[in-house]
């Protein structure tokens, strides 16, 4: 069986690593060959190549070099180039991950060529159609033959849209990867010293969603509040996404006392997370990684797809409102009970089992 996996943006390299590793580990059963296509949506070393190196992902068979651009142009260029690749590769199926423009372009190109699509991280919904990621998720789910869900909520969301066939609740592949790297992350401890922070003595922050970066009022509100926290004695470390760097400049917003650093590698991020007192973020993946690392999360969005982390008391959704952000940080605690969320760390094996069975 030959599969083509389409990736393009930072969180997809992490998810794809879990499946590639599982394919490489397998013995017996049908032979599975994987070819990786990188759209080039993320192209900076810190957002792309460092993940391939650290997560031992094989170099892509095709690098499409699409790069940045407006949504239509970026997605359209990917669609055109992925189609050519798939025609050359003639795979049995195509795997896409998550909710980026690379995900949608991959799923649509494959479906138009009548190639079956497997969507990893299916069924997630924010119910906010202003988010490009929400449009990408909904459309990809409706194009997919196999829908691999990380939670029961995701399965329920799909059922509500009439999507029932091919749905599998397998847990989250990001947990598989985190388990493998969480000890190794500790090798990066000297980073804490070089940043001048003590374990549990700082807040970790990330901001990159368009709803925050493209809205000057929200962007200013978030950065002013982070500055206040930092000036008030809780150091704030913020690895800066290039989108946000550009937005801060464009809107004339200053970071003040917040310590901006370049984007960090996967294991460095895990280390910072493990050692943080609290996480403030608008990322999807980090909300779960905080839960698995037992760090309280304050989500800088108006809603979340990862509702289970909120129900379990580990995540507070505050939007961009200064008072709500401050209160959530002041009240950040590790709840005493922990339920198991998003699987047991064997999601990739469950996914490959299903795909291999389709070839048998
Ligand atoms: C994308 C995904 C988002 C995901 C995120 C992870 C979509 C619609 N969004 O957003 O779901 O959470 O990736 O990071 O697909 N840029 C660089 N260097 C790079 C990549 C991007 O400088 O290597 C800059 C460019 O100025 C670009 C901007 O970042 O215009 C945004 O890039 P974009 O392709 O929209 O992706 P993200 O914002 O990262």
mmCIF file of C-alpha atoms in Angstrom, residues 25-284:
data_model
loop_
_atom_site.group_PDB
_atom_site.id
_atom_site.type_symbol
_atom_site.label_atom_id
_atom_site.label_comp_id
_atom_site.label_asym_id
_atom_site.label_seq_id
_atom_site.Cartn_x
_atom_site.Cartn_y
_atom_site.Cartn_z
ATOM 1 C CA UNK A 25 8.167 0.449 13.226
ATOM 2 C CA UNK A 26 5.721 -2.104 11.796
ATOM 3 C CA UNK A 27 6.673 -5.571 10.787
ATOM 4 C CA UNK A 28 4.199 -8.018 9.279
ATOM 5 C CA UNK A 29 0.926 -7.050 7.633
ATOM 6 C CA UNK A 30 0.776 -5.365 4.239
ATOM 7 C CA UNK A 31 3.854 -3.380 3.240
ATOM 8 C CA UNK A 32 3.142 0.323 3.637
ATOM 9 C CA UNK A 33 5.164 2.919 1.773
ATOM 10 C CA UNK A 34 4.793 6.572 2.634
ATOM 11 C CA UNK A 35 5.785 9.553 0.513
ATOM 12 C CA UNK A 36 5.730 12.971 2.126
ATOM 13 C CA UNK A 37 4.678 16.129 0.304
ATOM 14 C CA UNK A 38 5.614 19.468 1.930
ATOM 15 C CA UNK A 39 3.591 22.342 0.514
ATOM 16 C CA UNK A 40 6.072 24.937 1.794
ATOM 17 C CA UNK A 41 3.406 26.886 3.735
ATOM 18 C CA UNK A 42 5.959 27.181 6.546
ATOM 19 C CA UNK A 43 9.472 27.667 5.195
ATOM 20 C CA UNK A 44 11.561 29.318 7.922
ATOM 21 C CA UNK A 45 14.108 26.950 9.493
ATOM 22 C CA UNK A 46 12.563 27.463 12.961
ATOM 23 C CA UNK A 47 9.067 26.638 11.737
ATOM 24 C CA UNK A 48 9.924 23.721 9.480
ATOM 25 C CA UNK A 49 13.384 22.112 9.085
ATOM 26 C CA UNK A 50 14.133 21.993 12.815
ATOM 27 C CA UNK A 51 11.021 19.813 13.283
ATOM 28 C CA UNK A 52 12.136 17.379 10.585
ATOM 29 C CA UNK A 53 15.535 17.089 12.292
ATOM 30 C CA UNK A 54 14.338 16.775 15.871
ATOM 31 C CA UNK A 55 11.414 14.447 15.175
ATOM 32 C CA UNK A 56 13.487 12.333 12.723
ATOM 33 C CA UNK A 57 11.027 12.782 9.864
ATOM 34 C CA UNK A 58 12.285 11.614 6.464
ATOM 35 C CA UNK A 59 12.882 14.494 4.050
ATOM 36 C CA UNK A 60 9.855 15.207 1.861
ATOM 37 C CA UNK A 61 9.719 13.426 -1.499
ATOM 38 C CA UNK A 62 8.254 16.648 -2.933
ATOM 39 C CA UNK A 63 8.727 20.187 -1.696
ATOM 40 C CA UNK A 64 6.249 22.448 -3.429
ATOM 41 C CA UNK A 65 7.689 25.761 -2.229
ATOM 42 C CA UNK A 66 4.317 27.502 -2.160
ATOM 43 C CA UNK A 67 5.143 29.901 0.703
ATOM 44 C CA UNK A 68 2.978 32.685 2.094
ATOM 45 C CA UNK A 69 0.171 34.552 0.404
ATOM 46 C CA UNK A 70 -3.481 35.496 0.624
ATOM 47 C CA UNK A 71 -5.732 32.516 1.382
ATOM 48 C CA UNK A 72 -7.065 32.043 -2.150
ATOM 49 C CA UNK A 73 -3.695 32.372 -3.853
ATOM 50 C CA UNK A 74 -1.908 30.179 -1.295
ATOM 51 C CA UNK A 75 -4.555 27.443 -1.290
ATOM 52 C CA UNK A 76 -4.990 27.586 -5.082
ATOM 53 C CA UNK A 77 -1.266 27.272 -5.744
ATOM 54 C CA UNK A 78 -1.096 24.289 -3.399
ATOM 55 C CA UNK A 79 -4.079 22.651 -5.100
ATOM 56 C CA UNK A 80 -2.470 22.987 -8.526
ATOM 57 C CA UNK A 81 0.892 21.614 -7.397
ATOM 58 C CA UNK A 82 -0.473 18.807 -5.207
ATOM 59 C CA UNK A 83 -2.591 17.564 -8.101
ATOM 60 C CA UNK A 84 0.533 17.158 -10.257
ATOM 61 C CA UNK A 85 2.316 15.324 -7.433
ATOM 62 C CA UNK A 86 -0.564 12.943 -6.818
ATOM 63 C CA UNK A 87 -0.808 12.158 -10.520
ATOM 64 C CA UNK A 88 2.890 11.266 -10.507
ATOM 65 C CA UNK A 89 2.769 9.282 -7.286
ATOM 66 C CA UNK A 90 -0.494 7.377 -7.893
ATOM 67 C CA UNK A 91 -0.987 6.531 -4.196
ATOM 68 C CA UNK A 92 -3.711 4.287 -2.789
ATOM 69 C CA UNK A 93 -4.702 6.978 -0.322
ATOM 70 C CA UNK A 94 -3.805 10.446 0.909
ATOM 71 C CA UNK A 95 -3.336 11.456 4.561
ATOM 72 C CA UNK A 96 -3.907 15.043 5.728
ATOM 73 C CA UNK A 97 -3.611 16.495 9.230
ATOM 74 C CA UNK A 98 -5.378 19.208 11.173
ATOM 75 C CA UNK A 99 -6.890 22.387 9.794
ATOM 76 C CA UNK A 100 -4.494 24.477 7.734
ATOM 77 C CA UNK A 101 -4.681 25.617 4.141
ATOM 78 C CA UNK A 102 -2.318 22.728 3.323
ATOM 79 C CA UNK A 103 -4.886 20.314 4.809
ATOM 80 C CA UNK A 104 -7.731 21.605 2.663
ATOM 81 C CA UNK A 105 -5.646 21.800 -0.511
ATOM 82 C CA UNK A 106 -4.406 18.227 0.004
ATOM 83 C CA UNK A 107 -7.864 16.822 0.688
ATOM 84 C CA UNK A 108 -9.487 18.625 -2.229
ATOM 85 C CA UNK A 109 -6.780 17.736 -4.745
ATOM 86 C CA UNK A 110 -7.012 14.069 -3.701
ATOM 87 C CA UNK A 111 -10.806 13.886 -3.682
ATOM 88 C CA UNK A 112 -11.009 15.421 -7.181
ATOM 89 C CA UNK A 113 -8.677 12.672 -8.398
ATOM 90 C CA UNK A 114 -10.928 10.094 -6.682
ATOM 91 C CA UNK A 115 -8.203 9.187 -4.204
ATOM 92 C CA UNK A 116 -9.526 8.322 -0.738
ATOM 93 C CA UNK A 117 -8.566 10.785 1.995
ATOM 94 C CA UNK A 118 -7.712 10.065 5.636
ATOM 95 C CA UNK A 119 -8.124 13.084 7.927
ATOM 96 C CA UNK A 120 -6.190 12.993 11.183
ATOM 97 C CA UNK A 121 -7.692 15.266 13.872
ATOM 98 C CA UNK A 122 -11.170 15.119 12.354
ATOM 99 C CA UNK A 123 -14.371 16.452 13.896
ATOM 100 C CA UNK A 124 -12.908 19.436 15.754
ATOM 101 C CA UNK A 125 -15.207 22.456 15.743
ATOM 102 C CA UNK A 126 -14.998 25.968 17.165
ATOM 103 C CA UNK A 127 -18.372 26.829 15.545
ATOM 104 C CA UNK A 128 -16.757 30.088 14.456
ATOM 105 C CA UNK A 129 -16.816 30.266 10.670
ATOM 106 C CA UNK A 130 -14.760 33.474 10.711
ATOM 107 C CA UNK A 131 -11.711 31.303 11.450
ATOM 108 C CA UNK A 132 -9.943 30.033 8.328
ATOM 109 C CA UNK A 133 -9.117 26.872 10.284
ATOM 110 C CA UNK A 134 -12.821 26.146 10.904
ATOM 111 C CA UNK A 135 -13.595 26.341 7.173
ATOM 112 C CA UNK A 136 -10.646 24.067 6.435
ATOM 113 C CA UNK A 137 -11.793 21.499 9.017
ATOM 114 C CA UNK A 138 -15.410 21.352 7.963
ATOM 115 C CA UNK A 139 -14.587 21.004 4.270
ATOM 116 C CA UNK A 140 -11.833 18.443 4.846
ATOM 117 C CA UNK A 141 -14.081 16.302 7.041
ATOM 118 C CA UNK A 142 -16.720 16.232 4.328
ATOM 119 C CA UNK A 143 -14.133 15.116 1.745
ATOM 120 C CA UNK A 144 -12.582 12.362 3.865
ATOM 121 C CA UNK A 145 -13.218 8.614 3.713
ATOM 122 C CA UNK A 146 -11.520 7.982 7.067
ATOM 123 C CA UNK A 147 -12.010 10.449 9.898
ATOM 124 C CA UNK A 148 -9.675 9.930 12.853
ATOM 125 C CA UNK A 149 -11.067 11.778 15.863
ATOM 126 C CA UNK A 150 -9.136 12.616 19.046
ATOM 127 C CA UNK A 151 -12.216 12.800 21.311
ATOM 128 C CA UNK A 152 -15.845 11.734 21.723
ATOM 129 C CA UNK A 153 -16.865 15.372 21.231
ATOM 130 C CA UNK A 154 -15.315 15.277 17.765
ATOM 131 C CA UNK A 155 -17.326 12.152 16.918
ATOM 132 C CA UNK A 156 -20.509 13.871 18.130
ATOM 133 C CA UNK A 157 -19.729 16.974 16.044
ATOM 134 C CA UNK A 158 -19.399 14.855 12.926
ATOM 135 C CA UNK A 159 -22.606 12.964 13.654
ATOM 136 C CA UNK A 160 -24.444 16.293 13.926
ATOM 137 C CA UNK A 161 -23.301 17.043 10.354
ATOM 138 C CA UNK A 162 -24.436 13.619 9.135
ATOM 139 C CA UNK A 163 -20.884 12.220 8.920
ATOM 140 C CA UNK A 164 -20.935 8.723 10.414
ATOM 141 C CA UNK A 165 -19.183 6.320 8.039
ATOM 142 C CA UNK A 166 -15.436 5.970 8.412
ATOM 143 C CA UNK A 167 -15.344 7.755 11.780
ATOM 144 C CA UNK A 168 -12.864 6.320 14.310
ATOM 145 C CA UNK A 169 -12.129 7.662 17.797
ATOM 146 C CA UNK A 170 -8.435 6.858 18.154
ATOM 147 C CA UNK A 171 -7.087 9.530 20.526
ATOM 148 C CA UNK A 172 -4.598 12.218 19.650
ATOM 149 C CA UNK A 173 -1.371 11.561 17.748
ATOM 150 C CA UNK A 174 0.170 14.619 19.421
ATOM 151 C CA UNK A 175 0.111 12.693 22.702
ATOM 152 C CA UNK A 176 2.067 9.841 21.082
ATOM 153 C CA UNK A 177 4.787 12.300 20.111
ATOM 154 C CA UNK A 178 4.785 14.133 23.437
ATOM 155 C CA UNK A 179 5.289 10.881 25.363
ATOM 156 C CA UNK A 180 8.311 10.055 23.262
ATOM 157 C CA UNK A 181 9.956 13.460 23.660
ATOM 158 C CA UNK A 182 8.951 14.557 27.120
ATOM 159 C CA UNK A 183 12.050 13.160 28.847
ATOM 160 C CA UNK A 184 14.329 14.323 26.039
ATOM 161 C CA UNK A 185 12.959 17.845 26.494
ATOM 162 C CA UNK A 186 14.760 18.022 29.840
ATOM 163 C CA UNK A 187 18.095 17.974 27.977
ATOM 164 C CA UNK A 188 17.245 21.557 26.951
ATOM 165 C CA UNK A 189 17.193 22.836 30.567
ATOM 166 C CA UNK A 190 20.104 25.242 29.979
ATOM 167 C CA UNK A 191 17.572 27.299 27.993
ATOM 168 C CA UNK A 192 15.943 28.343 31.286
ATOM 169 C CA UNK A 193 19.248 29.729 32.551
ATOM 170 C CA UNK A 194 19.916 31.548 29.314
ATOM 171 C CA UNK A 195 16.469 33.159 29.538
ATOM 172 C CA UNK A 196 17.074 34.012 33.197
ATOM 173 C CA UNK A 197 13.924 32.277 34.483
ATOM 174 C CA UNK A 198 13.369 29.781 37.289
ATOM 175 C CA UNK A 199 11.253 26.612 37.072
ATOM 176 C CA UNK A 200 7.583 27.472 37.715
ATOM 177 C CA UNK A 201 8.602 31.136 37.982
ATOM 178 C CA UNK A 202 7.442 32.394 34.593
ATOM 179 C CA UNK A 203 4.514 32.466 32.184
ATOM 180 C CA UNK A 204 4.880 31.031 28.687
ATOM 181 C CA UNK A 205 2.846 32.757 25.957
ATOM 182 C CA UNK A 206 2.154 32.287 22.244
ATOM 183 C CA UNK A 207 -0.037 34.371 19.927
ATOM 184 C CA UNK A 208 -0.467 33.745 16.209
ATOM 185 C CA UNK A 209 -4.146 33.289 15.275
ATOM 186 C CA UNK A 210 -5.413 35.763 12.676
ATOM 187 C CA UNK A 211 -8.326 36.695 14.987
ATOM 188 C CA UNK A 212 -5.701 38.152 17.367
ATOM 189 C CA UNK A 213 -2.920 39.240 15.013
ATOM 190 C CA UNK A 214 -5.114 40.896 12.378
ATOM 191 C CA UNK A 215 -7.260 42.834 14.870
ATOM 192 C CA UNK A 216 -5.187 45.732 16.263
ATOM 193 C CA UNK A 217 -7.496 46.195 19.267
ATOM 194 C CA UNK A 218 -7.181 42.572 20.350
ATOM 195 C CA UNK A 219 -3.464 42.472 19.606
ATOM 196 C CA UNK A 220 -2.828 45.609 21.677
ATOM 197 C CA UNK A 221 -5.041 44.394 24.503
ATOM 198 C CA UNK A 222 -3.221 41.037 24.733
ATOM 199 C CA UNK A 223 0.276 42.512 24.546
ATOM 200 C CA UNK A 224 -0.496 45.289 27.042
ATOM 201 C CA UNK A 225 -1.806 42.712 29.503
ATOM 202 C CA UNK A 226 1.235 40.466 29.036
ATOM 203 C CA UNK A 227 3.439 43.517 29.589
ATOM 204 C CA UNK A 228 1.577 44.293 32.842
ATOM 205 C CA UNK A 229 2.050 40.715 34.085
ATOM 206 C CA UNK A 230 5.752 40.831 33.237
ATOM 207 C CA UNK A 231 6.236 44.273 34.787
ATOM 208 C CA UNK A 232 4.330 43.043 37.869
ATOM 209 C CA UNK A 233 6.898 40.325 38.593
ATOM 210 C CA UNK A 234 5.847 37.269 36.547
ATOM 211 C CA UNK A 235 8.326 37.060 33.667
ATOM 212 C CA UNK A 236 6.575 36.307 30.348
ATOM 213 C CA UNK A 237 8.465 34.378 27.651
ATOM 214 C CA UNK A 238 6.900 34.536 24.189
ATOM 215 C CA UNK A 239 8.391 32.637 21.227
ATOM 216 C CA UNK A 240 7.271 34.912 18.404
ATOM 217 C CA UNK A 241 5.534 33.553 15.306
ATOM 218 C CA UNK A 242 6.520 35.465 12.128
ATOM 219 C CA UNK A 243 2.872 36.410 11.525
ATOM 220 C CA UNK A 244 2.792 38.101 14.932
ATOM 221 C CA UNK A 245 6.160 39.799 14.455
ATOM 222 C CA UNK A 246 4.792 41.375 11.270
ATOM 223 C CA UNK A 247 1.495 42.325 12.953
ATOM 224 C CA UNK A 248 3.213 44.020 15.922
ATOM 225 C CA UNK A 249 5.203 46.137 13.486
ATOM 226 C CA UNK A 250 2.252 46.896 11.230
ATOM 227 C CA UNK A 251 0.014 47.988 14.113
ATOM 228 C CA UNK A 252 2.742 49.745 16.092
ATOM 229 C CA UNK A 253 2.210 47.540 19.156
ATOM 230 C CA UNK A 254 5.132 47.142 21.555
ATOM 231 C CA UNK A 255 5.834 44.061 23.668
ATOM 232 C CA UNK A 256 7.009 46.115 26.666
ATOM 233 C CA UNK A 257 8.433 43.899 29.402
ATOM 234 C CA UNK A 258 7.403 40.657 27.650
ATOM 235 C CA UNK A 259 10.493 38.732 26.559
ATOM 236 C CA UNK A 260 10.135 37.997 22.841
ATOM 237 C CA UNK A 261 12.297 35.163 21.562
ATOM 238 C CA UNK A 262 12.616 33.441 18.177
ATOM 239 C CA UNK A 263 10.372 30.408 17.585
ATOM 240 C CA UNK A 264 11.783 27.401 19.441
ATOM 241 C CA UNK A 265 12.075 23.721 18.503
ATOM 242 C CA UNK A 266 9.532 21.097 19.564
ATOM 243 C CA UNK A 267 11.562 19.833 22.527
ATOM 244 C CA UNK A 268 12.494 23.340 23.667
ATOM 245 C CA UNK A 269 8.804 24.229 23.651
ATOM 246 C CA UNK A 270 7.989 21.110 25.693
ATOM 247 C CA UNK A 271 10.677 22.089 28.197
ATOM 248 C CA UNK A 272 9.370 25.652 28.516
ATOM 249 C CA UNK A 273 5.862 24.302 28.943
ATOM 250 C CA UNK A 274 6.856 21.712 31.558
ATOM 251 C CA UNK A 275 8.627 24.386 33.587
ATOM 252 C CA UNK A 276 6.094 27.237 33.197
ATOM 253 C CA UNK A 277 3.761 28.373 35.969
ATOM 254 C CA UNK A 278 1.023 29.042 33.428
ATOM 255 C CA UNK A 279 0.547 29.039 29.653
ATOM 256 C CA UNK A 280 -1.254 31.832 27.787
ATOM 257 C CA UNK A 281 -1.992 30.873 24.185
ATOM 258 C CA UNK A 282 -4.261 30.980 21.162
ATOM 259 C CA UNK A 283 -2.733 27.787 19.740
ATOM 260 C CA UNK A 284 -4.793 24.614 19.493
#
